[in-house]
Short mmCIF file of C-alpha atoms in Angstrom, two decimals:
data_model
loop_
_atom_site.label_atom_id
_atom_site.label_comp_id
_atom_site.label_asym_id
_atom_site.label_seq_id
_atom_site.Cartn_x
_atom_site.Cartn_y
_atom_site.Cartn_z
CA UNK A 73 22.70 55.45 -12.74
CA UNK A 74 22.44 52.08 -14.50
CA UNK A 75 24.62 50.58 -11.74
CA UNK A 76 22.20 51.90 -9.10
CA UNK A 77 19.29 50.31 -10.96
CA UNK A 78 21.09 46.97 -11.07
CA UNK A 79 21.88 47.12 -7.38
CA UNK A 80 18.34 48.11 -6.59
CA UNK A 81 16.99 45.26 -8.73
CA UNK A 82 19.22 42.63 -7.13
CA UNK A 83 18.42 43.95 -3.67
CA UNK A 84 14.72 43.70 -4.44
CA UNK A 85 15.11 40.08 -5.52
CA UNK A 86 16.95 39.25 -2.29
CA UNK A 87 14.25 40.91 -0.23
CA UNK A 88 11.57 39.05 -2.17
CA UNK A 89 13.31 35.71 -1.60
CA UNK A 90 13.67 36.45 2.10
CA UNK A 91 10.01 37.30 2.22
CA UNK A 92 9.07 33.95 0.70
CA UNK A 93 11.30 32.16 3.22
CA UNK A 94 9.71 34.04 6.08
CA UNK A 95 6.16 33.25 4.91
CA UNK A 96 6.99 29.53 4.55
CA UNK A 97 8.62 29.48 7.95
CA UNK A 98 5.65 31.16 9.60
CA UNK A 99 3.26 28.73 7.95
CA UNK A 100 5.32 25.72 9.11
CA UNK A 101 5.66 27.16 12.62
CA UNK A 102 1.92 27.76 12.91
CA UNK A 103 1.14 24.21 11.76
CA UNK A 104 3.70 22.78 14.16
CA UNK A 105 2.17 24.61 17.14
CA UNK A 106 -1.38 23.59 16.26
CA UNK A 107 -0.52 19.91 15.78
CA UNK A 108 1.59 19.89 18.95
CA UNK A 109 -1.34 21.20 20.96
CA UNK A 110 -3.62 18.48 19.63
CA UNK A 111 -0.92 15.83 20.19
CA UNK A 112 -0.43 16.81 23.83
CA UNK A 113 -4.20 16.78 24.40
CA UNK A 114 -4.43 13.19 23.16
CA UNK A 115 -1.45 12.09 25.21
CA UNK A 116 -3.17 13.57 28.24
CA UNK A 117 -6.24 11.44 27.52
CA UNK A 118 -4.13 8.31 27.78
CA UNK A 119 -2.22 9.35 30.89
CA UNK A 120 -5.24 10.70 32.75
CA UNK A 121 -8.08 8.36 31.85
CA UNK A 122 -6.04 5.18 31.53
CA UNK A 123 -2.61 5.23 33.21
CA UNK A 124 -3.52 7.17 36.35
CA UNK A 125 -6.96 5.67 36.91
CA UNK A 126 -5.78 2.11 36.26
CA UNK A 127 -2.97 2.66 38.74
CA UNK A 128 -5.38 4.01 41.36
CA UNK A 129 -7.97 1.28 40.88
CA UNK A 130 -5.52 -1.57 40.52
CA UNK A 131 -7.43 -3.08 37.59
CA UNK A 132 -4.20 -4.22 35.98
CA UNK A 133 -1.02 -5.49 37.58
CA UNK A 134 1.91 -3.11 37.46
CA UNK A 135 3.93 -5.24 35.01
CA UNK A 136 0.98 -5.52 32.63
CA UNK A 137 0.27 -1.80 32.89
CA UNK A 138 3.90 -0.96 32.13
CA UNK A 139 3.93 -3.39 29.20
CA UNK A 140 0.96 -1.63 27.61
CA UNK A 141 1.78 2.02 28.28
CA UNK A 142 5.60 1.85 28.57
CA UNK A 143 7.10 5.37 28.69
CA UNK A 144 4.08 7.31 27.42
CA UNK A 145 3.76 9.26 30.67
CA UNK A 146 7.36 10.49 30.36
CA UNK A 147 6.75 11.36 26.71
CA UNK A 148 3.73 13.44 27.71
CA UNK A 149 5.78 15.35 30.29
CA UNK A 150 8.61 16.08 27.83
CA UNK A 151 6.20 17.24 25.12
CA UNK A 152 4.43 19.61 27.48
CA UNK A 153 7.75 21.41 27.96
CA UNK A 154 8.29 21.46 24.18
CA UNK A 155 4.79 22.87 23.65
CA UNK A 156 5.49 25.76 26.04
CA UNK A 157 8.58 26.72 24.03
CA UNK A 158 7.07 26.48 20.56
CA UNK A 159 4.02 28.47 21.63
CA UNK A 160 6.47 31.26 22.57
CA UNK A 161 8.14 30.97 19.16
CA UNK A 162 11.36 29.47 20.58
CA UNK A 163 11.60 26.52 18.20
CA UNK A 164 15.38 26.10 18.30
CA UNK A 165 15.57 26.24 22.08
CA UNK A 166 12.52 24.01 22.49
CA UNK A 167 13.89 21.20 20.32
CA UNK A 168 17.37 21.59 21.77
CA UNK A 169 15.91 20.76 25.18
CA UNK A 170 13.62 18.09 23.70
CA UNK A 171 16.23 16.01 21.84
CA UNK A 172 18.14 14.73 24.92
CA UNK A 173 14.89 13.02 25.99
CA UNK A 174 14.35 11.15 22.72
CA UNK A 175 15.36 7.94 24.48
CA UNK A 176 11.81 7.83 25.87
CA UNK A 177 10.58 7.53 22.29
CA UNK A 178 13.17 4.86 21.48
CA UNK A 179 12.08 2.82 24.50
CA UNK A 180 8.46 3.24 23.50
CA UNK A 181 9.14 2.13 19.92
CA UNK A 182 11.02 -0.98 21.03
CA UNK A 183 8.08 -1.97 23.23
CA UNK A 184 5.20 -1.18 20.86
CA UNK A 185 4.77 -4.71 19.49
CA UNK A 186 4.69 -6.23 22.96
CA UNK A 187 2.24 -3.53 24.07
CA UNK A 188 -0.13 -4.42 21.23
CA UNK A 189 -0.04 -8.14 22.07
CA UNK A 190 -0.57 -7.61 25.81
CA UNK A 191 -3.44 -5.21 25.17
CA UNK A 192 -5.20 -7.71 22.89
CA UNK A 193 -4.84 -10.47 25.49
CA UNK A 194 -6.22 -8.28 28.27
CA UNK A 195 -9.21 -7.18 26.19
CA UNK A 196 -10.08 -10.81 25.44
CA UNK A 197 -9.43 -12.39 28.84
CA UNK A 198 -9.84 -9.58 31.39
CA UNK A 199 -13.52 -8.66 31.35
CA UNK A 200 -13.08 -5.95 33.98
CA UNK A 201 -10.46 -4.18 31.91
CA UNK A 202 -12.49 -4.65 28.71
CA UNK A 203 -15.51 -2.89 30.32
CA UNK A 204 -13.27 -0.16 31.70
CA UNK A 205 -11.65 0.43 28.29
CA UNK A 206 -15.00 0.64 26.54
CA UNK A 207 -16.34 3.06 29.15
CA UNK A 208 -13.35 5.40 28.89
CA UNK A 209 -13.40 5.42 25.09
CA UNK A 210 -17.08 6.44 25.16
CA UNK A 211 -16.23 9.73 26.89
CA UNK A 212 -16.83 12.83 24.72
CA UNK A 213 -13.19 13.90 25.14
CA UNK A 214 -12.07 10.88 23.09
CA UNK A 215 -14.25 11.81 20.09
CA UNK A 216 -14.57 8.20 19.00
CA UNK A 217 -10.84 7.41 19.29
CA UNK A 218 -9.83 4.03 20.66
CA UNK A 219 -6.89 3.24 22.88
CA UNK A 220 -5.14 1.23 20.13
CA UNK A 221 -5.01 4.32 17.89
CA UNK A 222 -3.88 6.61 20.69
CA UNK A 223 -0.96 4.35 21.57
CA UNK A 224 0.52 4.70 18.05
CA UNK A 225 0.58 8.52 18.18
CA UNK A 226 4.23 8.88 19.40
CA UNK A 227 5.49 6.88 16.42
CA UNK A 228 3.61 9.09 13.94
CA UNK A 229 4.62 12.26 15.73
CA UNK A 230 8.36 11.59 15.32
CA UNK A 231 7.92 11.41 11.53
CA UNK A 232 6.02 14.69 11.61
CA UNK A 233 8.78 16.33 13.65
CA UNK A 234 11.32 15.34 11.01
CA UNK A 235 9.40 17.11 8.23
CA UNK A 236 8.58 20.16 10.35
CA UNK A 237 12.20 20.60 11.41
CA UNK A 238 13.49 20.26 7.86
CA UNK A 239 11.07 22.92 6.63
CA UNK A 240 11.98 25.24 9.48
CA UNK A 241 15.72 24.76 8.87
CA UNK A 242 15.46 25.32 5.12
CA UNK A 243 13.60 28.60 5.66
CA UNK A 244 15.81 29.93 8.46
CA UNK A 245 18.70 32.31 7.80
CA UNK A 246 22.02 30.44 8.30
CA UNK A 247 23.29 33.44 10.29
CA UNK A 248 20.43 33.07 12.76
CA UNK A 249 21.55 31.37 16.03
CA UNK A 250 18.45 29.19 15.80
CA UNK A 251 19.71 27.63 12.55
CA UNK A 252 22.36 25.50 14.27
CA UNK A 253 19.90 24.38 16.95
CA UNK A 254 17.40 23.27 14.32
CA UNK A 255 20.10 21.51 12.30
CA UNK A 256 21.17 19.43 15.29
CA UNK A 257 17.53 18.64 16.06
CA UNK A 258 16.97 17.41 12.49
CA UNK A 259 19.81 14.91 12.83
CA UNK A 260 18.67 13.64 16.22
CA UNK A 261 15.02 13.25 15.24
CA UNK A 262 15.93 11.63 11.90
CA UNK A 263 17.87 8.90 13.72
CA UNK A 264 14.85 8.03 15.87
CA UNK A 265 12.59 8.18 12.81
CA UNK A 266 14.87 5.72 11.00
CA UNK A 267 14.82 3.45 14.04
CA UNK A 268 11.02 3.47 13.94
CA UNK A 269 11.00 2.61 10.25
CA UNK A 270 13.45 -0.26 10.77
CA UNK A 271 11.30 -1.66 13.58
CA UNK A 272 8.19 -1.38 11.42
CA UNK A 273 9.89 -3.21 8.54
CA UNK A 274 11.13 -5.92 10.87
CA UNK A 275 7.67 -6.37 12.36
CA UNK A 276 6.04 -6.52 8.93
CA UNK A 277 8.61 -9.05 7.76
CA UNK A 278 7.94 -11.19 10.84
CA UNK A 279 4.21 -11.18 10.10
CA UNK A 280 4.84 -12.20 6.49
CA UNK A 281 7.11 -15.05 7.57
CA UNK A 282 4.46 -16.33 9.99
CA UNK A 283 1.82 -16.12 7.26
CA UNK A 284 3.95 -18.15 4.83
CA UNK A 285 4.75 -20.70 7.54
CA UNK A 286 1.04 -21.22 8.16
CA UNK A 287 0.48 -21.74 4.40
CA UNK A 288 2.90 -24.67 4.31
CA UNK A 289 1.76 -28.22 4.93
CA UNK A 290 3.56 -30.08 7.69
CA UNK A 291 6.25 -28.88 10.06
CA UNK A 292 9.43 -30.08 8.37
CA UNK A 293 10.04 -26.93 6.34
CA UNK A 294 10.92 -23.97 8.56
CA UNK A 295 10.98 -20.55 6.92
CA UNK A 296 11.33 -18.63 10.16
CA UNK A 297 15.05 -17.95 10.56
CA UNK A 298 17.14 -15.17 12.02
CA UNK A 299 18.19 -12.59 9.42
CA UNK A 300 15.87 -13.96 6.71
CA UNK A 301 13.62 -11.50 4.89
CA UNK A 302 10.51 -12.17 2.85
CA UNK A 303 10.65 -10.71 -0.67
CA UNK A 304 7.77 -11.99 -2.80
CA UNK A 305 5.67 -14.96 -3.89
CA UNK A 306 3.73 -16.03 -6.98
CA UNK A 307 2.84 -18.70 -9.50
CA UNK A 308 5.38 -19.78 -12.10
CA UNK A 309 5.62 -22.74 -14.45
CA UNK A 310 8.55 -25.06 -13.79
CA UNK A 311 9.83 -26.39 -17.14
CA UNK A 312 11.32 -29.92 -16.88
CA UNK A 313 14.72 -30.39 -18.51
CA UNK A 314 13.63 -33.64 -20.20
CA UNK A 315 10.91 -32.07 -22.32
CA UNK A 316 7.93 -33.00 -20.14
CA UNK A 317 4.94 -30.76 -19.63
CA UNK A 318 5.50 -27.62 -17.56
CA UNK A 319 3.79 -27.63 -14.17
CA UNK A 320 2.53 -24.60 -12.27
CA UNK A 321 4.18 -24.16 -8.91
CA UNK A 322 3.89 -21.63 -6.12
CA UNK A 323 7.25 -20.03 -5.34
CA UNK A 324 8.22 -18.09 -2.22
CA UNK A 325 11.32 -15.92 -2.51
CA UNK A 326 13.28 -14.96 0.60
CA UNK A 327 16.57 -13.16 1.04
CA UNK A 328 18.59 -16.40 1.09
CA UNK A 329 16.36 -19.19 -0.31
CA UNK A 330 13.80 -19.90 -3.02
CA UNK A 331 11.04 -22.29 -1.93
CA UNK A 332 9.11 -24.28 -4.55
CA UNK A 333 5.75 -25.73 -3.49
CA UNK A 334 2.71 -27.35 -5.04
CA UNK A 335 -0.92 -26.85 -4.00
CA UNK A 336 -2.49 -29.52 -1.85
CA UNK A 337 -5.53 -31.38 -3.08
CA UNK A 338 -8.60 -29.13 -2.97
CA UNK A 339 -10.64 -31.90 -1.30
CA UNK A 340 -8.18 -32.46 1.51
CA UNK A 341 -10.08 -32.07 4.82
CA UNK A 342 -7.37 -29.99 6.56
CA UNK A 343 -4.86 -28.76 3.96
CA UNK A 344 -7.01 -27.77 1.00
CA UNK A 345 -5.76 -24.15 1.18
CA UNK A 346 -2.12 -25.01 1.88
CA UNK A 347 0.99 -25.78 -0.15
CA UNK A 348 3.25 -28.82 0.07
CA UNK A 349 6.97 -27.90 0.02
CA UNK A 350 8.95 -29.65 -2.74
CA UNK A 351 12.38 -28.04 -2.99
CA UNK A 352 14.35 -25.37 -1.17
CA UNK A 353 17.07 -23.76 -3.29
CA UNK A 354 19.89 -21.77 -1.61
CA UNK A 355 20.53 -18.47 -3.39
CA UNK A 356 24.15 -18.26 -2.24
CA UNK A 357 25.23 -20.72 -4.94
CA UNK A 358 22.77 -19.55 -7.62
CA UNK A 359 23.18 -17.67 -10.90
CA UNK A 360 20.17 -16.31 -12.77
CA UNK A 361 19.89 -15.70 -16.53
CA UNK A 362 17.06 -14.55 -18.76
CA UNK A 363 16.58 -17.10 -21.56
CA UNK A 364 13.94 -15.17 -23.46
CA UNK A 365 11.62 -12.31 -22.69
CA UNK A 366 14.05 -9.49 -23.55
CA UNK A 367 11.68 -8.06 -26.14
CA UNK A 368 8.03 -7.02 -25.78
CA UNK A 369 6.79 -10.49 -26.62
CA UNK A 370 4.34 -12.15 -24.25
CA UNK A 371 5.89 -14.10 -21.39
CA UNK A 372 9.44 -15.05 -20.66
CA UNK A 373 11.76 -17.74 -19.34
CA UNK A 374 14.52 -17.46 -16.74
CA UNK A 375 17.17 -20.00 -15.83
CA UNK A 376 18.45 -20.63 -12.30
CA UNK A 377 21.68 -22.61 -12.03
CA UNK A 378 22.78 -24.15 -8.74
CA UNK A 379 25.75 -26.35 -7.90
CA UNK A 380 23.79 -29.59 -8.27
CA UNK A 381 20.58 -28.55 -10.00
CA UNK A 382 19.10 -26.32 -12.65
CA UNK A 383 15.65 -24.72 -12.74
CA UNK A 384 13.74 -23.19 -15.66
CA UNK A 385 10.87 -20.89 -14.71
CA UNK A 386 8.33 -19.60 -17.22
CA UNK A 387 5.46 -17.14 -17.12
CA UNK A 388 3.03 -15.91 -19.76
CA UNK A 389 3.11 -12.44 -18.18
CA UNK A 390 6.23 -10.60 -19.29
CA UNK A 391 6.02 -7.95 -16.58
CA UNK A 392 5.71 -10.66 -13.94
CA UNK A 393 8.71 -12.65 -15.18
CA UNK A 394 10.76 -9.43 -15.40
CA UNK A 395 9.87 -8.63 -11.78
CA UNK A 396 10.95 -12.12 -10.76
CA UNK A 397 14.24 -11.72 -12.63
CA UNK A 398 14.95 -8.38 -10.94
CA UNK A 399 14.01 -9.70 -7.50
CA UNK A 400 16.18 -12.81 -7.89
CA UNK A 401 19.14 -10.86 -9.26
CA UNK A 402 18.93 -8.32 -6.45
CA UNK A 403 18.66 -10.99 -3.71
CA UNK A 404 21.56 -13.02 -5.13
CA UNK A 405 23.75 -9.94 -5.57
CA UNK A 406 23.17 -8.70 -2.02
CA UNK A 407 23.74 -12.16 -0.58
CA UNK A 408 27.03 -12.64 -2.41
CA UNK A 409 28.27 -9.15 -1.61
CA UNK A 410 27.77 -9.78 2.11
CA UNK A 411 29.52 -13.17 1.99
CA UNK A 412 32.65 -12.05 0.08
CA UNK A 413 35.60 -12.21 2.46
CA UNK A 414 39.27 -11.73 1.58
CA UNK A 415 41.94 -13.63 3.52
CA UNK A 416 45.68 -12.79 3.39
CA UNK A 417 48.63 -14.69 4.85
CA UNK A 418 50.79 -12.97 7.42
CA UNK A 419 53.61 -10.90 5.96
CA UNK A 420 56.08 -12.86 8.10
CA UNK A 421 55.28 -15.99 6.12
CA UNK A 422 56.38 -14.50 2.83
CA UNK A 423 59.13 -16.22 0.90
CA UNK A 424 62.32 -14.12 1.18
CA UNK A 425 63.36 -12.34 -1.96
CA UNK A 426 66.53 -13.70 -3.58
CA UNK A 427 68.94 -11.87 -5.81
CA UNK A 428 69.79 -13.01 -9.32
CA UNK A 429 73.20 -14.31 -8.16
CA UNK A 430 71.56 -16.41 -5.41
CA UNK A 431 69.13 -17.92 -7.88
CA UNK A 432 72.00 -18.67 -10.28
CA UNK A 433 74.03 -20.34 -7.51
CA UNK A 434 71.00 -22.35 -6.43
CA UNK A 435 70.41 -23.64 -9.95
CA UNK A 436 74.11 -24.49 -10.31
CA UNK A 437 74.06 -26.47 -7.06
CA UNK A 438 71.00 -28.38 -8.22
CA UNK A 439 72.85 -29.48 -11.37
CA UNK A 440 76.21 -30.17 -9.63
CA UNK A 441 75.89 -31.69 -6.16
CA UNK A 442 79.54 -30.97 -5.37
CA UNK A 443 79.25 -27.30 -6.19
CA UNK A 444 78.21 -26.51 -2.61
CA UNK A 445 81.61 -27.65 -1.23
CA UNK A 446 83.50 -25.77 -3.93
CA UNK A 447 81.62 -22.56 -3.19
CA UNK A 448 82.28 -22.83 0.54
CA UNK A 449 86.04 -23.32 0.04
CA UNK A 450 86.28 -20.47 -2.44
CA UNK A 451 84.35 -18.25 -0.03
CA UNK A 452 86.74 -19.09 2.81
CA UNK A 453 89.77 -18.28 0.67
CA UNK A 454 88.32 -14.91 -0.30
CA UNK A 455 87.51 -14.14 3.35
CA UNK A 456 91.10 -15.04 4.43
CA UNK A 457 92.55 -12.74 1.80
CA UNK A 458 90.38 -9.78 2.71
CA UNK A 459 90.07 -10.26 6.48
CA UNK A 460 92.88 -12.22 8.24
CA UNK A 461 91.14 -11.91 11.65
CA UNK A 462 87.94 -13.49 10.42
CA UNK A 463 86.88 -16.79 12.08
CA UNK A 464 87.12 -18.34 8.66
CA UNK A 465 90.89 -17.72 8.64
CA UNK A 466 91.49 -20.20 11.49
CA UNK A 467 93.09 -23.46 10.24
CA UNK A 468 90.80 -26.46 10.55
CA UNK A 469 91.84 -30.02 11.42
CA UNK A 470 91.98 -32.88 8.98
CA UNK A 471 89.14 -34.65 10.77
CA UNK A 472 86.89 -31.67 10.32
CA UNK A 473 87.87 -31.32 6.67
CA UNK A 474 87.31 -34.98 5.94
CA UNK A 475 83.98 -34.90 7.74
CA UNK A 476 82.84 -31.96 5.68
CA UNK A 477 84.03 -33.69 2.52
CA UNK A 478 81.95 -36.75 3.40
CA UNK A 479 78.87 -34.62 3.96
CA UNK A 480 79.44 -32.93 0.62
CA UNK A 481 80.04 -36.25 -1.14
CA UNK A 482 76.57 -37.54 -0.19
CA UNK A 483 74.07 -35.14 -1.80
CA UNK A 484 71.03 -37.07 -0.54
CA UNK A 485 71.84 -36.36 3.12
CA UNK A 486 72.01 -32.61 2.72
CA UNK A 487 69.35 -30.72 4.61
CA UNK A 488 66.68 -29.38 2.32
CA UNK A 489 64.79 -26.33 3.48
CA UNK A 490 61.03 -26.63 3.06
CA UNK A 491 59.69 -24.28 0.46
CA UNK A 492 57.33 -21.67 1.83
CA UNK A 493 54.38 -20.64 -0.17
CA UNK A 494 54.09 -16.98 -1.03
CA UNK A 495 51.26 -14.71 0.02
CA UNK A 496 47.84 -15.95 -1.09
CA UNK A 497 44.47 -14.24 -1.56
CA UNK A 498 41.33 -16.35 -1.46
CA UNK A 499 37.90 -14.90 -2.23
CA UNK A 500 35.03 -16.98 -0.95
#
């Protein structure tokens, strides 16, 4: 009877857990359907009141219209099909049919920056389009939404799909056929979501680089470079090595360089709010050390050592100097890890292995120049004794013997084989 109670208790716990899963799944499914309905309604606003009407009226050229709206019409069509499936409760089937069309979202994401720029230009320079845009946005269906906000909806929706699908998968029985469909959909949507995040980071980095470039006086120093990432900026005191007074400098840290600048004169007519570049330090050849600031004392000092220079940076804010130390260490470590390359010589260039007897004979020949001749003659005699038919058993003429004796008598004319270097490993 006690066994029956235990089985009944464990079965009740399983049923309770399944009930919780089912309630969470139903809540996620209901929220997904409601948000999908609202999402499709807003996509329809863009396609109906902008894309279709602009195409019919010819207010914008086709290339400009495609630059602004890209693949949003195709996205709307695909999501209408998805909405029909999720409203029927077929989430696995709906997303299984939706995922092969995610390339429309990828195309849209890759074009979003260009779309924003073209839209801004048209609003400023095309008065007809500007009036049309304002008129459409004033419709009650838009509820105060502007076109700029509506165009970013596909990017936000992909992130929402990722969370919805994860919740649905976690609360679906693994034995359910829908579980595998949802699992594949999670992977596909997560890849597009990551692509969106990478594009957003790249765009934000580009804006930061342009901002820093505009802060610099003159045009000689170029911070815009392919593969360069902005990390941070701030004021630090540069401590001279000769004991002079420390001077406050503005530093800009990037993924591969550290830029030291000084503020321009506040009364300068054009550059009062800019910084004059002084030195650009490459991080590839840098090592960073914390001189003091390990304890909870105020401030700290870090040392940067380069191949031909050394820099001491000080701050009265300990948290700030610690952040600089971490940022510099991380940037230098990542830069060096990417640039470490190992080269190996070809195996065919290896020096052949020699036995102990060969090494001993070689050393003996080096000490006694005539040992080479003696070894050859002894070898021929041994070969004649063991193998009479060997080519070495043929008698040689006196001219040949005397010629070989002359070659052996002149040790300086013997051919010396060039020594081959063994396998090498160079780490740059």
